[in-house]
PDB file of C-alpha atoms in Angstrom:
ATOM      1  CA  UNK A   1     147.443  92.597 139.697  1.00 62.00           C
ATOM      2  CA  UNK A   2     148.954  94.980 136.700  1.00 81.00           C
ATOM      3  CA  UNK A   3     147.849  97.470 135.082  1.00 84.00           C
ATOM      4  CA  UNK A   4     149.060  96.009 131.656  1.00 85.00           C
ATOM      5  CA  UNK A   5     147.677  92.205 131.999  1.00 84.00           C
ATOM      6  CA  UNK A   6     144.418  94.115 132.846  1.00 86.00           C
ATOM      7  CA  UNK A   7     145.155  95.848 129.439  1.00 87.00           C
ATOM      8  CA  UNK A   8     145.886  93.015 128.018  1.00 88.00           C
ATOM      9  CA  UNK A   9     142.471  91.089 129.026  1.00 87.00           C
ATOM     10  CA  UNK A  10     140.035  93.937 128.391  1.00 88.00           C
ATOM     11  CA  UNK A  11     141.843  93.800 124.699  1.00 90.00           C
ATOM     12  CA  UNK A  12     141.934  90.499 124.061  1.00 90.00           C
ATOM     13  CA  UNK A  13     138.376  89.830 125.191  1.00 90.00           C
ATOM     14  CA  UNK A  14     137.622  92.960 122.621  1.00 90.00           C
ATOM     15  CA  UNK A  15     138.898  91.224 119.799  1.00 89.00           C
ATOM     16  CA  UNK A  16     137.465  87.884 120.400  1.00 90.00           C
ATOM     17  CA  UNK A  17     133.808  89.491 121.023  1.00 88.00           C
ATOM     18  CA  UNK A  18     134.504  91.113 117.573  1.00 88.00           C
ATOM     19  CA  UNK A  19     135.635  87.812 116.701  1.00 87.00           C
ATOM     20  CA  UNK A  20     132.601  85.774 117.337  1.00 87.00           C
ATOM     21  CA  UNK A  21     130.434  89.219 115.822  1.00 84.00           C
ATOM     22  CA  UNK A  22     132.418  89.131 112.719  1.00 83.00           C
ATOM     23  CA  UNK A  23     131.477  85.207 112.073  1.00 82.00           C
ATOM     24  CA  UNK A  24     128.141  85.175 113.820  1.00 79.00           C
ATOM     25  CA  UNK A  25     126.994  88.301 111.047  1.00 75.00           C
ATOM     26  CA  UNK A  26     128.878  85.634 108.241  1.00 74.00           C
ATOM     27  CA  UNK A  27     127.100  82.832 109.255  1.00 72.00           C
ATOM     28  CA  UNK A  28     123.103  83.674 110.491  1.00 63.00           C
ATOM     29  CA  UNK A  29     122.787  87.153 108.950  1.00 60.00           C
ATOM     30  CA  UNK A  30     123.486  86.719 105.377  1.00 58.00           C
ATOM     31  CA  UNK A  31     120.518  87.455 103.836  1.00 73.00           C
ATOM     32  CA  UNK A  32     120.215  90.035 101.142  1.00 79.00           C
ATOM     33  CA  UNK A  33     116.849  91.826 101.022  1.00 87.00           C
ATOM     34  CA  UNK A  34     115.319  93.916  98.446  1.00 92.00           C
ATOM     35  CA  UNK A  35     113.098  97.528  99.620  1.00 94.00           C
ATOM     36  CA  UNK A  36     111.026  98.900  97.553  1.00 96.00           C
ATOM     37  CA  UNK A  37     109.447 102.371  97.834  1.00 97.00           C
ATOM     38  CA  UNK A  38     106.455 103.796  96.520  1.00 96.00           C
ATOM     39  CA  UNK A  39     105.685 107.832  96.259  1.00 96.00           C
ATOM     40  CA  UNK A  40     102.144 108.805  95.927  1.00 95.00           C
ATOM     41  CA  UNK A  41     100.127 112.295  95.608  1.00 93.00           C
ATOM     42  CA  UNK A  42      97.345 112.281  96.436  1.00 92.00           C
ATOM     43  CA  UNK A  43      95.193 114.021  94.401  1.00 90.00           C
ATOM     44  CA  UNK A  44      91.122 115.792  94.359  1.00 85.00           C
ATOM     45  CA  UNK A  45      89.541 116.493  91.271  1.00 79.00           C
ATOM     46  CA  UNK A  46      86.707 117.620  92.216  1.00 75.00           C
ATOM     47  CA  UNK A  47      85.405 120.273  89.523  1.00 76.00           C
ATOM     48  CA  UNK A  48      83.635 122.431  91.998  1.00 77.00           C
ATOM     49  CA  UNK A  49      86.261 122.797  95.088  1.00 79.00           C
ATOM     50  CA  UNK A  50      88.627 126.060  94.270  1.00 84.00           C
ATOM     51  CA  UNK A  51      92.673 124.721  94.054  1.00 83.00           C
ATOM     52  CA  UNK A  52      92.739 125.820  98.079  1.00 86.00           C
ATOM     53  CA  UNK A  53      89.890 123.095  98.804  1.00 84.00           C
ATOM     54  CA  UNK A  54      91.388 120.136  96.364  1.00 83.00           C
ATOM     55  CA  UNK A  55      94.586 121.262  98.363  1.00 86.00           C
ATOM     56  CA  UNK A  56      93.334 120.531 101.759  1.00 87.00           C
ATOM     57  CA  UNK A  57      91.287 118.150 101.169  1.00 86.00           C
ATOM     58  CA  UNK A  58      94.271 116.419  99.706  1.00 87.00           C
ATOM     59  CA  UNK A  59      96.299 116.817 102.562  1.00 87.00           C
ATOM     60  CA  UNK A  60      93.209 115.189 105.180  1.00 90.00           C
ATOM     61  CA  UNK A  61      92.571 112.269 102.540  1.00 91.00           C
ATOM     62  CA  UNK A  62      96.005 111.248 102.352  1.00 92.00           C
ATOM     63  CA  UNK A  63      95.893 110.946 106.373  1.00 92.00           C
ATOM     64  CA  UNK A  64      92.862 108.493 105.575  1.00 92.00           C
ATOM     65  CA  UNK A  65      95.030 106.392 102.779  1.00 93.00           C
ATOM     66  CA  UNK A  66      98.100 105.813 106.315  1.00 93.00           C
ATOM     67  CA  UNK A  67      95.124 104.835 107.986  1.00 92.00           C
ATOM     68  CA  UNK A  68      94.502 102.053 105.621  1.00 91.00           C
ATOM     69  CA  UNK A  69      97.859 101.463 105.223  1.00 91.00           C
ATOM     70  CA  UNK A  70      97.382 100.341 109.634  1.00 89.00           C
ATOM     71  CA  UNK A  71      94.445  99.310 109.600  1.00 89.00           C
ATOM     72  CA  UNK A  72      93.948  95.033 109.732  1.00 89.00           C
ATOM     73  CA  UNK A  73      91.613  94.527 106.948  1.00 88.00           C
ATOM     74  CA  UNK A  74      94.097  96.179 105.044  1.00 89.00           C
ATOM     75  CA  UNK A  75      96.759  94.506 106.313  1.00 88.00           C
ATOM     76  CA  UNK A  76      94.912  90.652 105.994  1.00 89.00           C
ATOM     77  CA  UNK A  77      94.426  92.133 102.401  1.00 90.00           C
ATOM     78  CA  UNK A  78      98.446  92.083 101.185  1.00 91.00           C
ATOM     79  CA  UNK A  79      99.936  89.329 103.360  1.00 90.00           C
ATOM     80  CA  UNK A  80     103.149  91.423 104.412  1.00 91.00           C
ATOM     81  CA  UNK A  81     103.260  93.996 106.379  1.00 90.00           C
ATOM     82  CA  UNK A  82     104.052  97.967 104.649  1.00 92.00           C
ATOM     83  CA  UNK A  83     104.970 101.221 106.624  1.00 93.00           C
ATOM     84  CA  UNK A  84     103.810 104.480 105.291  1.00 93.00           C
ATOM     85  CA  UNK A  85     104.552 107.475 106.427  1.00 93.00           C
ATOM     86  CA  UNK A  86     103.463 111.571 104.790  1.00 91.00           C
ATOM     87  CA  UNK A  87     106.286 113.573 103.045  1.00 87.00           C
ATOM     88  CA  UNK A  88     104.104 116.456 102.812  1.00 83.00           C
ATOM     89  CA  UNK A  89     100.954 117.732 102.630  1.00 82.00           C
ATOM     90  CA  UNK A  90      99.129 115.142 100.070  1.00 86.00           C
ATOM     91  CA  UNK A  91     102.556 113.225  99.507  1.00 93.00           C
ATOM     92  CA  UNK A  92     102.834 109.691 101.147  1.00 95.00           C
ATOM     93  CA  UNK A  93     105.615 107.321 101.018  1.00 96.00           C
ATOM     94  CA  UNK A  94     105.321 103.780 100.948  1.00 96.00           C
ATOM     95  CA  UNK A  95     108.014 100.578 101.775  1.00 96.00           C
ATOM     96  CA  UNK A  96     107.980  97.420 102.630  1.00 94.00           C
ATOM     97  CA  UNK A  97     110.498  94.948 102.028  1.00 92.00           C
ATOM     98  CA  UNK A  98     111.143  91.592 100.074  1.00 92.00           C
ATOM     99  CA  UNK A  99     113.834  88.448  99.934  1.00 89.00           C
ATOM    100  CA  UNK A 100     113.919  88.604  95.880  1.00 90.00           C
ATOM    101  CA  UNK A 101     113.009  91.208  93.455  1.00 92.00           C
ATOM    102  CA  UNK A 102     110.644  88.702  91.856  1.00 95.00           C
ATOM    103  CA  UNK A 103     109.051  88.377  95.303  1.00 94.00           C
ATOM    104  CA  UNK A 104     109.101  92.788  95.027  1.00 94.00           C
ATOM    105  CA  UNK A 105     107.384  92.969  92.021  1.00 95.00           C
ATOM    106  CA  UNK A 106     104.789  90.459  93.253  1.00 95.00           C
ATOM    107  CA  UNK A 107     103.927  92.896  96.330  1.00 96.00           C
ATOM    108  CA  UNK A 108     104.312  96.158  94.577  1.00 95.00           C
ATOM    109  CA  UNK A 109     101.588  94.777  92.224  1.00 96.00           C
ATOM    110  CA  UNK A 110      99.381  92.952  95.300  1.00 95.00           C
ATOM    111  CA  UNK A 111      99.927  96.868  97.385  1.00 95.00           C
ATOM    112  CA  UNK A 112      98.930  98.520  93.784  1.00 95.00           C
ATOM    113  CA  UNK A 113      95.914  97.128  93.171  1.00 94.00           C
ATOM    114  CA  UNK A 114      94.389  96.836  96.978  1.00 94.00           C
ATOM    115  CA  UNK A 115      95.171 100.265  97.756  1.00 94.00           C
ATOM    116  CA  UNK A 116      93.453 101.622  93.945  1.00 94.00           C
ATOM    117  CA  UNK A 117      90.522  98.816  95.002  1.00 93.00           C
ATOM    118  CA  UNK A 118      90.070 100.350  98.512  1.00 93.00           C
ATOM    119  CA  UNK A 119      90.204 104.331  97.142  1.00 94.00           C
ATOM    120  CA  UNK A 120      87.301 103.150  94.370  1.00 94.00           C
ATOM    121  CA  UNK A 121      85.748 101.737  96.714  1.00 94.00           C
ATOM    122  CA  UNK A 122      86.132 104.914  98.851  1.00 93.00           C
ATOM    123  CA  UNK A 123      84.967 107.145  96.292  1.00 92.00           C
ATOM    124  CA  UNK A 124      81.924 105.275  95.022  1.00 93.00           C
ATOM    125  CA  UNK A 125      80.336 105.021  98.253  1.00 93.00           C
ATOM    126  CA  UNK A 126      81.542 108.896 100.069  1.00 90.00           C
ATOM    127  CA  UNK A 127      80.729 110.892  95.909  1.00 89.00           C
ATOM    128  CA  UNK A 128      84.239 111.730  95.939  1.00 88.00           C
ATOM    129  CA  UNK A 129      86.926 112.126  92.862  1.00 88.00           C
ATOM    130  CA  UNK A 130      89.921 111.670  94.574  1.00 92.00           C
ATOM    131  CA  UNK A 131      93.084 109.886  92.897  1.00 93.00           C
ATOM    132  CA  UNK A 132      96.354 108.952  93.726  1.00 93.00           C
ATOM    133  CA  UNK A 133      99.384 109.705  91.429  1.00 93.00           C
ATOM    134  CA  UNK A 134     101.814 106.567  92.082  1.00 94.00           C
ATOM    135  CA  UNK A 135     105.503 106.605  91.196  1.00 94.00           C
ATOM    136  CA  UNK A 136     107.213 104.621  89.399  1.00 95.00           C
ATOM    137  CA  UNK A 137     108.083 102.173  92.049  1.00 96.00           C
ATOM    138  CA  UNK A 138     111.720 101.963  92.812  1.00 95.00           C
ATOM    139  CA  UNK A 139     113.100  98.497  94.571  1.00 95.00           C
ATOM    140  CA  UNK A 140     116.566  98.935  95.727  1.00 94.00           C
ATOM    141  CA  UNK A 141     118.726  95.768  97.149  1.00 90.00           C
ATOM    142  CA  UNK A 142     119.720  96.184 100.835  1.00 85.00           C
ATOM    143  CA  UNK A 143     122.658  93.819 102.335  1.00 76.00           C
ATOM    144  CA  UNK A 144     122.839  93.576 106.417  1.00 69.00           C
ATOM    145  CA  UNK A 145     125.350  95.910 107.905  1.00 70.00           C
ATOM    146  CA  UNK A 146     128.212  93.310 109.027  1.00 72.00           C
ATOM    147  CA  UNK A 147     130.316  96.021 111.292  1.00 77.00           C
ATOM    148  CA  UNK A 148     127.473  96.246 113.156  1.00 78.00           C
ATOM    149  CA  UNK A 149     127.636  93.075 114.176  1.00 77.00           C
ATOM    150  CA  UNK A 150     131.940  93.138 114.551  1.00 83.00           C
ATOM    151  CA  UNK A 151     130.640  96.430 116.689  1.00 88.00           C
ATOM    152  CA  UNK A 152     128.099  95.373 118.793  1.00 87.00           C
ATOM    153  CA  UNK A 153     130.693  91.736 119.497  1.00 87.00           C
ATOM    154  CA  UNK A 154     133.277  93.882 120.379  1.00 88.00           C
ATOM    155  CA  UNK A 155     131.784  96.416 122.541  1.00 91.00           C
ATOM    156  CA  UNK A 156     130.506  93.090 124.517  1.00 91.00           C
ATOM    157  CA  UNK A 157     133.079  92.091 124.390  1.00 89.00           C
ATOM    158  CA  UNK A 158     134.919  94.934 126.348  1.00 90.00           C
ATOM    159  CA  UNK A 159     132.453  94.919 128.562  1.00 91.00           C
ATOM    160  CA  UNK A 160     132.451  91.327 129.650  1.00 90.00           C
ATOM    161  CA  UNK A 161     137.000  91.670 129.658  1.00 89.00           C
ATOM    162  CA  UNK A 162     135.972  94.982 132.620  1.00 88.00           C
ATOM    163  CA  UNK A 163     133.216  93.176 134.378  1.00 91.00           C
ATOM    164  CA  UNK A 164     136.451  89.493 134.582  1.00 89.00           C
ATOM    165  CA  UNK A 165     138.751  91.438 135.278  1.00 89.00           C
ATOM    166  CA  UNK A 166     137.356  93.919 138.339  1.00 88.00           C
ATOM    167  CA  UNK A 167     135.653  90.061 139.099  1.00 88.00           C
ATOM    168  CA  UNK A 168     139.358  88.620 139.605  1.00 87.00           C
ATOM    169  CA  UNK A 169     140.480  91.611 141.750  1.00 85.00           C
ATOM    170  CA  UNK A 170     137.603  91.442 144.336  1.00 86.00           C
ATOM    171  CA  UNK A 171     137.981  87.848 144.220  1.00 85.00           C
ATOM    172  CA  UNK A 172     141.704  88.018 144.786  1.00 84.00           C
ATOM    173  CA  UNK A 173     141.184  90.653 147.682  1.00 84.00           C
ATOM    174  CA  UNK A 174     138.246  88.270 149.267  1.00 78.00           C
ATOM    175  CA  UNK A 175     140.805  85.930 150.028  1.00 75.00           C
ATOM    176  CA  UNK A 176     143.567  88.159 151.286  1.00 67.00           C
TER     177      UNK A 176
END
């Protein structure tokens, strides 16, 4: 088989794969999502502790709050998934996605209410004085990445074309 024919066959399958990936991204992956980010700082307001003790307590209590967000009971109360990570010492970032801005507002309110209730419960039970300083939630619109699907289709088409041409060459050699 001529080298130019091989290259042409692979190029055509790559283009067809890219086109299929682009079409798939336009038809099925067209939902815009809204990502909400909430930044929180854990504070210890124990009047008997030094500044270092308060900072250390806040640091470790931030990890306890991260544990709360992973607990099945907490997730069941929310009825939606949330990811959380510790940025540094007593700072936590909470993130979740929604299908509309209105749903994002409802989820934000539910999350803050549930988190404050859990914190109040903890403070009462453990006789502590932790507080959460929550920044204003930020909700941004996230559109799907169509170029990812187009490139993925192109890569799949390339490898399919490579496989098909090599299979064709192999089968022709077998016949001889």
